[in-house]
PDB file of C-alpha atoms in Angstrom:
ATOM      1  CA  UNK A   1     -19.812   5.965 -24.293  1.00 48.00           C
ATOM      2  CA  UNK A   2     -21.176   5.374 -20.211  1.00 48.00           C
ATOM      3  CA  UNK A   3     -23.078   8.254 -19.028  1.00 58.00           C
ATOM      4  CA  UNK A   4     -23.667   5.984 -15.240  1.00 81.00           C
ATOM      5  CA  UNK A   5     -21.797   6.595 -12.283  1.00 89.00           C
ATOM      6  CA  UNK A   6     -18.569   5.146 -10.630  1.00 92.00           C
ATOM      7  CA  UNK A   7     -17.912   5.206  -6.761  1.00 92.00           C
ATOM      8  CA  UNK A   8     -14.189   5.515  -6.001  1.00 93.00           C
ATOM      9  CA  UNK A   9     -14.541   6.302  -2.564  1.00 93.00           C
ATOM     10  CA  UNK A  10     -17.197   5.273  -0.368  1.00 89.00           C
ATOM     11  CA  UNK A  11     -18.765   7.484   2.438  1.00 85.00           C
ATOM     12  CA  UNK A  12     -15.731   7.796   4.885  1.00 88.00           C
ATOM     13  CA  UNK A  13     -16.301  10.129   7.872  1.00 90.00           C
ATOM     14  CA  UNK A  14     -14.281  13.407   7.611  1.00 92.00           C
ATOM     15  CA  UNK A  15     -13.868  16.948   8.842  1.00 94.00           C
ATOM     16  CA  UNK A  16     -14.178  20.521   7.579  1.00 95.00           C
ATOM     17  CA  UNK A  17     -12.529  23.236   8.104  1.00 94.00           C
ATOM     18  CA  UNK A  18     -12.976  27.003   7.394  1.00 93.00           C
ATOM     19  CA  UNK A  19      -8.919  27.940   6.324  1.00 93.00           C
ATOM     20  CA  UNK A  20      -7.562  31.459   5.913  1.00 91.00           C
ATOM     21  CA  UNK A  21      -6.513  32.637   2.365  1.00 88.00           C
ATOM     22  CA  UNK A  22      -2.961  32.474   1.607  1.00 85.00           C
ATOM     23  CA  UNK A  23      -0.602  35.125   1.802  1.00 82.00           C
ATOM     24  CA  UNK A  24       1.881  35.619  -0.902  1.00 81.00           C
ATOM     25  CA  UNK A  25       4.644  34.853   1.641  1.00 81.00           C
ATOM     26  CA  UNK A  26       3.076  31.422   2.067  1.00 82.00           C
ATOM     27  CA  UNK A  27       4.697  28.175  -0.026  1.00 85.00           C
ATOM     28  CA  UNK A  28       1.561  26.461   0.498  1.00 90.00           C
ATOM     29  CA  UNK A  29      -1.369  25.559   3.086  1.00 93.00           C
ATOM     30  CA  UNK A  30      -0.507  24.606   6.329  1.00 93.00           C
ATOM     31  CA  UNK A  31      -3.090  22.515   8.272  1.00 93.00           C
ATOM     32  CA  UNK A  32      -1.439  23.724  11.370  1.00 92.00           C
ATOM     33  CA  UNK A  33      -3.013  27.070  10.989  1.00 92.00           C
ATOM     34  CA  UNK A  34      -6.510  25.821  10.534  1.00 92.00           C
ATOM     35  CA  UNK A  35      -7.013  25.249  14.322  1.00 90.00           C
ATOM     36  CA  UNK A  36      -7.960  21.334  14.021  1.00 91.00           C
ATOM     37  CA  UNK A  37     -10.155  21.800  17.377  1.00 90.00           C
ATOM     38  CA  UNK A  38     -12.510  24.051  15.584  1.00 90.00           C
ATOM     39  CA  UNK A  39     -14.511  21.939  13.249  1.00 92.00           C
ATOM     40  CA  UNK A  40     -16.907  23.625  10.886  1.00 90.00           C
ATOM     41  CA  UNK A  41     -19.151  21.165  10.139  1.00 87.00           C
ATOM     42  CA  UNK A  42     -19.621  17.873  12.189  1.00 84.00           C
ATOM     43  CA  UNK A  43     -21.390  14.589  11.039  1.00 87.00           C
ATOM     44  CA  UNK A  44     -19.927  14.465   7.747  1.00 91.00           C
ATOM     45  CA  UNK A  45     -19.169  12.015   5.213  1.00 92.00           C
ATOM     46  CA  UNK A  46     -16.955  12.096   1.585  1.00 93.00           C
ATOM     47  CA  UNK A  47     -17.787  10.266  -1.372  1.00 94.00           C
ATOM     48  CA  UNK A  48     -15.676  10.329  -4.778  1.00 94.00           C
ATOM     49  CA  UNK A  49     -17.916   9.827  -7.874  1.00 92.00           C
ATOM     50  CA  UNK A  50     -17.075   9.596 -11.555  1.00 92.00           C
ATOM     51  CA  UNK A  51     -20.041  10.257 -14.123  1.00 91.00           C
ATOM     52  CA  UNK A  52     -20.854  11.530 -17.212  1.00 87.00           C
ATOM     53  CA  UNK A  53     -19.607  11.251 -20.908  1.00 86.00           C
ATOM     54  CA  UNK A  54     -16.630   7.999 -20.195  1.00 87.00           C
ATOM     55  CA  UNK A  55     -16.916   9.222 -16.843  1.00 90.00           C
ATOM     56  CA  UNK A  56     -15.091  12.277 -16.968  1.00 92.00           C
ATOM     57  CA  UNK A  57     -16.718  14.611 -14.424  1.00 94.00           C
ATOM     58  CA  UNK A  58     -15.230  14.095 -11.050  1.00 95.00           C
ATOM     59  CA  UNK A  59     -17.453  15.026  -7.812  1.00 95.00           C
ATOM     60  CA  UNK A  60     -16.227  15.129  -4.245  1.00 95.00           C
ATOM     61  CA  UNK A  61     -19.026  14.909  -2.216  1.00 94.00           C
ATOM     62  CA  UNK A  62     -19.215  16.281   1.489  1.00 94.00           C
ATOM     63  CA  UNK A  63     -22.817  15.217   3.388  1.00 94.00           C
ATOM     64  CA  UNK A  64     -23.857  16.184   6.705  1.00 92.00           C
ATOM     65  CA  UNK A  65     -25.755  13.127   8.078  1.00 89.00           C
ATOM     66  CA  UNK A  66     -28.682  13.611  10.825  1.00 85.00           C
ATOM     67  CA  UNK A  67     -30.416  11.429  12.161  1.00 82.00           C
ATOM     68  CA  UNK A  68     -33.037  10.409   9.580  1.00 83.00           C
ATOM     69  CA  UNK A  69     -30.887  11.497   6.471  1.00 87.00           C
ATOM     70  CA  UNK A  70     -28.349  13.270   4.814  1.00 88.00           C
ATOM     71  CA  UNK A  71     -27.560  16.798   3.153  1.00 91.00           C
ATOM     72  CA  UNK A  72     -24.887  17.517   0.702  1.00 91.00           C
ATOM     73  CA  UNK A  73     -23.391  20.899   2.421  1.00 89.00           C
ATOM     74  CA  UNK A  74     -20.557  21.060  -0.356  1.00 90.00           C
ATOM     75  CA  UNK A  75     -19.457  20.118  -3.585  1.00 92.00           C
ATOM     76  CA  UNK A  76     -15.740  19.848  -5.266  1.00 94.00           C
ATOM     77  CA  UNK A  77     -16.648  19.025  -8.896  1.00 93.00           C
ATOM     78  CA  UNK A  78     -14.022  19.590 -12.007  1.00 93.00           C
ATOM     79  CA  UNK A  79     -13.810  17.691 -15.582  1.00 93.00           C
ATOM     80  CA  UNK A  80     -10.013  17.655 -16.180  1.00 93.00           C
ATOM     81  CA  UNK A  81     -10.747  16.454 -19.870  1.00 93.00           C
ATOM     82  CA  UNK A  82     -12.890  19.369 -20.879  1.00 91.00           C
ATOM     83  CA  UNK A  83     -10.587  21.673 -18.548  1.00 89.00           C
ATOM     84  CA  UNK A  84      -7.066  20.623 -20.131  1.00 88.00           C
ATOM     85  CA  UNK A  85      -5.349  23.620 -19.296  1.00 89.00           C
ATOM     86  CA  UNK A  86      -5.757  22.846 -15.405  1.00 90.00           C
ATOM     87  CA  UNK A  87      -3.986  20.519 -13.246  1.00 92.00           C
ATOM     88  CA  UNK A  88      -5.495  18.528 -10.210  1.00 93.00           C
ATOM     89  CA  UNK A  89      -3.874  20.263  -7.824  1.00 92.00           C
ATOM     90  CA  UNK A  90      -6.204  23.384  -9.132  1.00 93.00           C
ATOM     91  CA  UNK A  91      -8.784  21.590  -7.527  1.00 95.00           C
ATOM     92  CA  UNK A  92      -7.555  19.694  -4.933  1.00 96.00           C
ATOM     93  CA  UNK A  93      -4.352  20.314  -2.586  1.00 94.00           C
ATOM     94  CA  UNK A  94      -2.743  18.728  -0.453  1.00 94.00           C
ATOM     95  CA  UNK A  95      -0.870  20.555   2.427  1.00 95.00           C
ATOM     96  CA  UNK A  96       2.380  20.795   3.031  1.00 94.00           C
ATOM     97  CA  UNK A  97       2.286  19.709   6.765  1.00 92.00           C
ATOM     98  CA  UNK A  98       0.231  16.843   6.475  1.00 92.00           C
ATOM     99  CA  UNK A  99      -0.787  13.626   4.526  1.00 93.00           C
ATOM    100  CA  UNK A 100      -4.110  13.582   6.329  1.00 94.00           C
ATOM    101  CA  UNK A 101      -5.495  17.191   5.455  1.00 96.00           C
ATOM    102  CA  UNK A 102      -6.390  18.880   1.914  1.00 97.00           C
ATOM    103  CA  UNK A 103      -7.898  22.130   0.360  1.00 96.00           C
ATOM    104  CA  UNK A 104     -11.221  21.267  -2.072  1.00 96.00           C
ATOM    105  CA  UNK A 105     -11.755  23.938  -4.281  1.00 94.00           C
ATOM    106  CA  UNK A 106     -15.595  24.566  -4.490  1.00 91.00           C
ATOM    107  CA  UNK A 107     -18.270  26.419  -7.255  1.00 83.00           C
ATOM    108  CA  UNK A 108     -20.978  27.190  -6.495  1.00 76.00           C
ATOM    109  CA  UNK A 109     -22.925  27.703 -10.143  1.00 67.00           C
ATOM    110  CA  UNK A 110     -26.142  29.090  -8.386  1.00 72.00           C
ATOM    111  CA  UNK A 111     -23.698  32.416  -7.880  1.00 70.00           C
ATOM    112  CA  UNK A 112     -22.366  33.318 -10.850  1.00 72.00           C
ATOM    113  CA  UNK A 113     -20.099  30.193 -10.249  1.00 72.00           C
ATOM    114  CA  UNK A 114     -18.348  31.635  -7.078  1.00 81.00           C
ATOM    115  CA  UNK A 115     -15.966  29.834  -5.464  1.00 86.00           C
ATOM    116  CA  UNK A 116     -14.444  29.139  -1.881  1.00 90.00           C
ATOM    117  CA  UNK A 117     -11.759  27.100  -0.242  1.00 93.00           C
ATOM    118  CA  UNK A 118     -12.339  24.776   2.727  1.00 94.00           C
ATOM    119  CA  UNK A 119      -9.968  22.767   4.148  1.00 95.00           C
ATOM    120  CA  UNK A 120     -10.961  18.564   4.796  1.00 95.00           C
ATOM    121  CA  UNK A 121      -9.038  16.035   6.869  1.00 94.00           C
ATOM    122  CA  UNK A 122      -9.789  12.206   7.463  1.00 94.00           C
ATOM    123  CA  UNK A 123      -9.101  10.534  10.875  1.00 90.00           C
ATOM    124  CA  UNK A 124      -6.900   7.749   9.808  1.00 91.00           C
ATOM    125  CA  UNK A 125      -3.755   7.681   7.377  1.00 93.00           C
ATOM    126  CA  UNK A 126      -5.526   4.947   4.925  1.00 93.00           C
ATOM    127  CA  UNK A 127      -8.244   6.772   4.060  1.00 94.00           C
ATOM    128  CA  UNK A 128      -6.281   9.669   2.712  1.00 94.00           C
ATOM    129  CA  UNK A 129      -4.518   7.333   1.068  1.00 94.00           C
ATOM    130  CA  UNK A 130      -7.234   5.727  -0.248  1.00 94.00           C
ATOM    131  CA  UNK A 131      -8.552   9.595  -1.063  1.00 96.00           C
ATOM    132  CA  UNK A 132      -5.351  10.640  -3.305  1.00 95.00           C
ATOM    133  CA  UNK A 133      -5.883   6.548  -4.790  1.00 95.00           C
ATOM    134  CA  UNK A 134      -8.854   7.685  -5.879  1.00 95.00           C
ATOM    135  CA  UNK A 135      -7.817  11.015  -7.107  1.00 95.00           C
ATOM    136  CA  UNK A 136      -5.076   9.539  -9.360  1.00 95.00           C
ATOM    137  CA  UNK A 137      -7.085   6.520 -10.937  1.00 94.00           C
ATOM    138  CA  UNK A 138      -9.280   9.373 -12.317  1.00 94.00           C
ATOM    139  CA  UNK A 139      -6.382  11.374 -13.728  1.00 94.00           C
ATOM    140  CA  UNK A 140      -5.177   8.432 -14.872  1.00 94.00           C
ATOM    141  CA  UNK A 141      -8.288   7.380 -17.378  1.00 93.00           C
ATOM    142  CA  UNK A 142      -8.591  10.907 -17.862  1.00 94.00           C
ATOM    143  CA  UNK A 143      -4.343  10.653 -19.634  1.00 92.00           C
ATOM    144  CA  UNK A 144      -5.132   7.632 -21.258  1.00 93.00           C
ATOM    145  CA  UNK A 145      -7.952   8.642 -23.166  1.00 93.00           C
ATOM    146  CA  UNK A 146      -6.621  12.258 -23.970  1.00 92.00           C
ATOM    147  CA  UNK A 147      -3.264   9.945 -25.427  1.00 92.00           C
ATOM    148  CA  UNK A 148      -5.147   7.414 -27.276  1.00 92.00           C
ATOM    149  CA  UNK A 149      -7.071  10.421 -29.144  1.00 91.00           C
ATOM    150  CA  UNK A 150      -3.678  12.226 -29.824  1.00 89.00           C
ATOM    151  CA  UNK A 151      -2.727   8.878 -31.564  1.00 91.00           C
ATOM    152  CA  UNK A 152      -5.230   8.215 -33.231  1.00 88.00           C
ATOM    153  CA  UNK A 153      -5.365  11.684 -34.466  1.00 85.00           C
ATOM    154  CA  UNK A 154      -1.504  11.455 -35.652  1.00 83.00           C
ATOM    155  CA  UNK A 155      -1.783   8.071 -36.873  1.00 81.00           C
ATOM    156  CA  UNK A 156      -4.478   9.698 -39.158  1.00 76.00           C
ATOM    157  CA  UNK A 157      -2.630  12.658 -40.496  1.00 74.00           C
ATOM    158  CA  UNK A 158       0.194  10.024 -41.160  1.00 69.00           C
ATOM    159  CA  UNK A 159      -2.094   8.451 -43.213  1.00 71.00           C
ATOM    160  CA  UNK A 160      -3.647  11.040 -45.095  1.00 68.00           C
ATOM    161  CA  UNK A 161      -0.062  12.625 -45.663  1.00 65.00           C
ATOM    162  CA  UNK A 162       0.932   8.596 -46.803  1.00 66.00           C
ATOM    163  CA  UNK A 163      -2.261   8.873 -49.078  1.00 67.00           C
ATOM    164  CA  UNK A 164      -1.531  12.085 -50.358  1.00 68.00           C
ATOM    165  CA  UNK A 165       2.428  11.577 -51.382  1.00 70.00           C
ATOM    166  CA  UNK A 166       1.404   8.159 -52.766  1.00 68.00           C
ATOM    167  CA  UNK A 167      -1.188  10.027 -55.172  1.00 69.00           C
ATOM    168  CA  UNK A 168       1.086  12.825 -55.758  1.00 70.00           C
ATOM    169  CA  UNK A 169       3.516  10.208 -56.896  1.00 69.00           C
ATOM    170  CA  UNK A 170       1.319   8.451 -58.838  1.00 72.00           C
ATOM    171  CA  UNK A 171      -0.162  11.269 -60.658  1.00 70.00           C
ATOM    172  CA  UNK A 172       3.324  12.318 -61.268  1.00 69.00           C
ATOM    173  CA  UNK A 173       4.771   8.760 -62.589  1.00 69.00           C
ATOM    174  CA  UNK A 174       1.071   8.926 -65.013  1.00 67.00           C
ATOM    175  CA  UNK A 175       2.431  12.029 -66.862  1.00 68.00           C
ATOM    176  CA  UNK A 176       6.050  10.927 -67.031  1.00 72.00           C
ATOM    177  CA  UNK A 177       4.651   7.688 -68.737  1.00 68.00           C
ATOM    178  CA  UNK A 178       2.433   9.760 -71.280  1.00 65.00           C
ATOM    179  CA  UNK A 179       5.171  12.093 -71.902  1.00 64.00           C
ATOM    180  CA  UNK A 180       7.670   9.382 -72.857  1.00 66.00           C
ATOM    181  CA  UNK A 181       4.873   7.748 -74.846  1.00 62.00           C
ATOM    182  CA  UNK A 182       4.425  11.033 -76.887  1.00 63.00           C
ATOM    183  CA  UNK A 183       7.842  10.977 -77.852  1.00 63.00           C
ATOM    184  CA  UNK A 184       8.014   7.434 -78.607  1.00 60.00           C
ATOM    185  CA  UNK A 185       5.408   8.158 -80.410  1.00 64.00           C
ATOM    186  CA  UNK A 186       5.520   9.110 -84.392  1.00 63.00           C
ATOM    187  CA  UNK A 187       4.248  11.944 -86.119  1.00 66.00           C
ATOM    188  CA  UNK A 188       2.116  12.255 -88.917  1.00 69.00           C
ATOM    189  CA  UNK A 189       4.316  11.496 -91.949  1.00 67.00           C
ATOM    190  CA  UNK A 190       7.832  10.187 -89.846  1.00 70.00           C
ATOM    191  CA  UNK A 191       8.654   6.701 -90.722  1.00 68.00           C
ATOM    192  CA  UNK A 192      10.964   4.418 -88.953  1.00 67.00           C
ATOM    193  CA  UNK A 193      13.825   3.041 -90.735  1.00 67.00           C
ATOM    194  CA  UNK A 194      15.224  -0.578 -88.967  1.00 68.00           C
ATOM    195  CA  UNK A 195      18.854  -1.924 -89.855  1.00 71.00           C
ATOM    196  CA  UNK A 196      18.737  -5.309 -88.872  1.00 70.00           C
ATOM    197  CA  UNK A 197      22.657  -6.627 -88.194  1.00 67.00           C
ATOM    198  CA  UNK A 198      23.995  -9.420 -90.189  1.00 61.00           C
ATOM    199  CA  UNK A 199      20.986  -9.524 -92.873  1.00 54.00           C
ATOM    200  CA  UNK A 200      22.824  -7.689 -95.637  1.00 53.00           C
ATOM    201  CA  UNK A 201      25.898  -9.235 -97.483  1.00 51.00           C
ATOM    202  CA  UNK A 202      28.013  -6.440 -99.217  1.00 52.00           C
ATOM    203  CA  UNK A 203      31.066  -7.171-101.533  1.00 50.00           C
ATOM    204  CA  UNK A 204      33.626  -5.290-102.695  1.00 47.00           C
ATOM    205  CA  UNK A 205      36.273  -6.169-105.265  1.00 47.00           C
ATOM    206  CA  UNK A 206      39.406  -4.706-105.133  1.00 46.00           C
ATOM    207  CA  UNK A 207      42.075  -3.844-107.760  1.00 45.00           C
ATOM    208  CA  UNK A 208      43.972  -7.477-107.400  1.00 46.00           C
ATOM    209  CA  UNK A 209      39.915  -8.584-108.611  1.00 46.00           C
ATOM    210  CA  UNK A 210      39.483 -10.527-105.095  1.00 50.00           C
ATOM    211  CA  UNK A 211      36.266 -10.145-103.545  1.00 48.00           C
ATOM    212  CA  UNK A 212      36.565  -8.738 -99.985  1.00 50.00           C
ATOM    213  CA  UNK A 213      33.428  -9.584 -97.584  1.00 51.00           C
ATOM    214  CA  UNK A 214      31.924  -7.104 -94.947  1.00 52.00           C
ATOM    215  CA  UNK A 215      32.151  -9.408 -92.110  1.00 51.00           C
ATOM    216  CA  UNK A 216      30.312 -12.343 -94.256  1.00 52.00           C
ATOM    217  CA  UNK A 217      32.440 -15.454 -95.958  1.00 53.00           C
ATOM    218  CA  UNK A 218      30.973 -16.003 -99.385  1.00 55.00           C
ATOM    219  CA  UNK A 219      29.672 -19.595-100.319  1.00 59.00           C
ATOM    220  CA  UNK A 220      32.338 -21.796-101.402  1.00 59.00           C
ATOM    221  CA  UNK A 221      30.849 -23.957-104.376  1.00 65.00           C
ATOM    222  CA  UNK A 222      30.315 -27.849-103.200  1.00 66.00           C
ATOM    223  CA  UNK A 223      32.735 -30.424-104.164  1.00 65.00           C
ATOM    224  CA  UNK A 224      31.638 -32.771-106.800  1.00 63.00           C
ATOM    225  CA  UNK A 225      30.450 -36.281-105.620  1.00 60.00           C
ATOM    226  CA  UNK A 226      32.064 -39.648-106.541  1.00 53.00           C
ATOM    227  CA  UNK A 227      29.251 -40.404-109.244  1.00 53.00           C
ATOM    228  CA  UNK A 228      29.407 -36.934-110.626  1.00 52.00           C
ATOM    229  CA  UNK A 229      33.625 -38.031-111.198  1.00 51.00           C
ATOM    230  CA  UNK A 230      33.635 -41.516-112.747  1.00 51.00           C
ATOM    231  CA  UNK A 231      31.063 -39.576-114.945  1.00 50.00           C
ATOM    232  CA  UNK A 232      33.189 -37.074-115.891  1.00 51.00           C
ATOM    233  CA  UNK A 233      36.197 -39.348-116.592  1.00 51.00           C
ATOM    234  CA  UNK A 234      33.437 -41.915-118.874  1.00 48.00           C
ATOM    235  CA  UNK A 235      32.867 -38.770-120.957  1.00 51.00           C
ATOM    236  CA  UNK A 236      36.830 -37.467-120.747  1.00 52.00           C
ATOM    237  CA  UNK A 237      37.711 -40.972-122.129  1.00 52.00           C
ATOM    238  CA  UNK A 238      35.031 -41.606-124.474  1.00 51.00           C
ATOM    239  CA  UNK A 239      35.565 -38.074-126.180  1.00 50.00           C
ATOM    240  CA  UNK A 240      39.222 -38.986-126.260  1.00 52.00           C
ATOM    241  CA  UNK A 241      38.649 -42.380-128.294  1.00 53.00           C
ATOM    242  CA  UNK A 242      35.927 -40.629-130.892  1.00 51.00           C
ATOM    243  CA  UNK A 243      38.948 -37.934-131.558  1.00 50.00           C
ATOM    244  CA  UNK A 244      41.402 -41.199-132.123  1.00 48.00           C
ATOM    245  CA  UNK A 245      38.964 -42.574-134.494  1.00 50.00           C
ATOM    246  CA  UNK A 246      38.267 -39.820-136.354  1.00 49.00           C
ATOM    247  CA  UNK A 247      41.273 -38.078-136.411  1.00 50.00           C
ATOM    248  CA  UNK A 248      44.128 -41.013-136.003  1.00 49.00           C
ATOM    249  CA  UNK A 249      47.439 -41.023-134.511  1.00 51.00           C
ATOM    250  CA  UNK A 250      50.361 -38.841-136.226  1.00 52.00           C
ATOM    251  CA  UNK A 251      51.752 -41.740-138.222  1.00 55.00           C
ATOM    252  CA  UNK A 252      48.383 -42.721-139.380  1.00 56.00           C
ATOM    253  CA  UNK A 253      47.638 -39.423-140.922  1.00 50.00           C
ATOM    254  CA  UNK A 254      50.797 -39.047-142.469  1.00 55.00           C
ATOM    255  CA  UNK A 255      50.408 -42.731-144.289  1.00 56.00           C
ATOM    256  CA  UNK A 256      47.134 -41.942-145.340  1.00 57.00           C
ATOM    257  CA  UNK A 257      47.797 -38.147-146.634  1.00 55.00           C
ATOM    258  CA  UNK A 258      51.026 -39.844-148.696  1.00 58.00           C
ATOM    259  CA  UNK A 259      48.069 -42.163-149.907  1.00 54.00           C
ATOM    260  CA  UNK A 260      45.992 -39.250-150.706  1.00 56.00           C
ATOM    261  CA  UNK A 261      48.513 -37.895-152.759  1.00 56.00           C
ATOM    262  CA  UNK A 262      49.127 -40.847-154.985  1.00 55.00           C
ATOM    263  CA  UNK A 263      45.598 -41.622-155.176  1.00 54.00           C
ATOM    264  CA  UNK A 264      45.873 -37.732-156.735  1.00 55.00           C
ATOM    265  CA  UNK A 265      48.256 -38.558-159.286  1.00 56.00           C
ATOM    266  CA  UNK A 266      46.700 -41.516-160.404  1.00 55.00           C
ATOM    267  CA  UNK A 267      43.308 -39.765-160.932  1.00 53.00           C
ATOM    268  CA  UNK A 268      45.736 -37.004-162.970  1.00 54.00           C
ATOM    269  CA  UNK A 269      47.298 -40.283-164.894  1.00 55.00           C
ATOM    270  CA  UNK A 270      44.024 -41.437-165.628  1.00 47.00           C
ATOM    271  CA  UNK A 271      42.612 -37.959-166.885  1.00 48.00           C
ATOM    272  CA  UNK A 272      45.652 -37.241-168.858  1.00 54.00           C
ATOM    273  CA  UNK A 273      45.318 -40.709-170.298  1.00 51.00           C
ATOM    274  CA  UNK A 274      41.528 -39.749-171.136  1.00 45.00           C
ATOM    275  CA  UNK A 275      42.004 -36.457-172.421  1.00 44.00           C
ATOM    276  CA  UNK A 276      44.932 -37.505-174.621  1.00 46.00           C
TER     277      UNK A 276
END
């Protein structure tokens, strides 16, 4: 922050006028009714100065020069950043007959801040140009800064209100999460039963005595292997020729029970011959 000065005008020679007030009838000051002859002050010179705080006090300066020095005889001063409310042409206007002549509004703070009107014209066109150049590139840094604080204002109430939704939203997302963890959550003495699909294998038999399946084929029993086989059939035949040999074909077993019986009757012969 620059508390120096800044010259936007140099000392340009000038002339001042005492003006009459105006009337209620009047659109604006007319430098035609000043009477230009009658100068109020001679010698003088202007100077347009910037100071203070980012140098936003404006002073128009109006010196009387003599021969060994100069006296400042008026003052137009005005901070249009402290004094928003105000325009420039509260403080400075041009008239509406002219581009050469204005009205300075002065205060004079010794006086209970009193103020007067005179009226101040410059000899050549360029230097009121330069004049209302001067004016403008004040009003100008005076916008700019005013804007820049606006934004930067806005841009932080944007981000508080970001800061404060995002909190609000987190805060609110917490307690959703711990409410849908206290339900997920068991009791004292709640169990949790699981049914896990395809793990159980229920059968039911119905009247024909087939087994029906719940969705599950039942195991089919292997088939036998080749060695398993020629075993089997060893042991079918074997079997087979032990009941031949001890049992005999038909014939055989009729031969030998005919035998039988005459082996009978000869033990009955010999017995009868014994006992007789």
């Amino acid at each position: 922050m620059s508390s120096s000065c800044l010259t936007l005008m140099s000392e340009t020679t000038c002339f001042v006028y005492k003006i009459p007030k105006l009337s209620s009838a009047q659109q604006g000051h007319r430098a035609e009714l000043w009477d230009l002859a009658k100068v109020a002050v001679e010698n003088t010179l202007l100077t347009v100065i910037t100071e203070g705080t980012n140098y936003r006090t404006l002073n128009i300066n109006i010196y009387q020069k003599t021969s060994d020095k100069k006296n400042l005889v008026a003052v137009c001063t005005f901070n249009l950043y402290d004094t928003r409310d105000k325009k420039l042409d509260f403080f400075v206007e041009e008239v509406v007959d002219s581009s050469r002549y204005f009205v300075l509004r002065l205060v004079d703070q010794k006086r209970n801040n009193r103020h007067a009107q005179i009226g101040t014209g410059f000899r050549e066109r360029d230097e009121a140009i330069q004049f209302k150049e001067s004016l403008y590139g004040y009003v100008s840094g005076i916008r700019r800064e005013i804007q820049a604080e606006e934004m930067k204002e806005s841009s932080s109430v944007a981000n508080a209100d970001v800061v404060d939704r995002t909190s609000t939203s987190i805060e609110k997302d917490d307690l959703s999460a711990a409410a849908t963890i206290s339900k997920l959550s068991l009791k004292e003495g709640e169990k949790i039963h699981v049914e896990v699909k395809g793990s159980s294998r229920r059968r039911t038999r119905t009247s024909k005595g087939k087994v029906e399946c719940n969705g599950v084929l039942p195991l089919l029993r292997p088939p036998p292997s080749a060695s398993r086989d020629r075993k089997d059939t060893w042991e079918s035949d074997e079997y087979k020729n032990d009941k031949v040999e001890k049992t005999g074909a038909p014939e055989e077993l009729e031969s030998r029970e005919t035998a039988d019986d005459n082996d009978d009757d000869d033990d009955d012969d010999v017995l009868r011959m014994l006992y007789d």
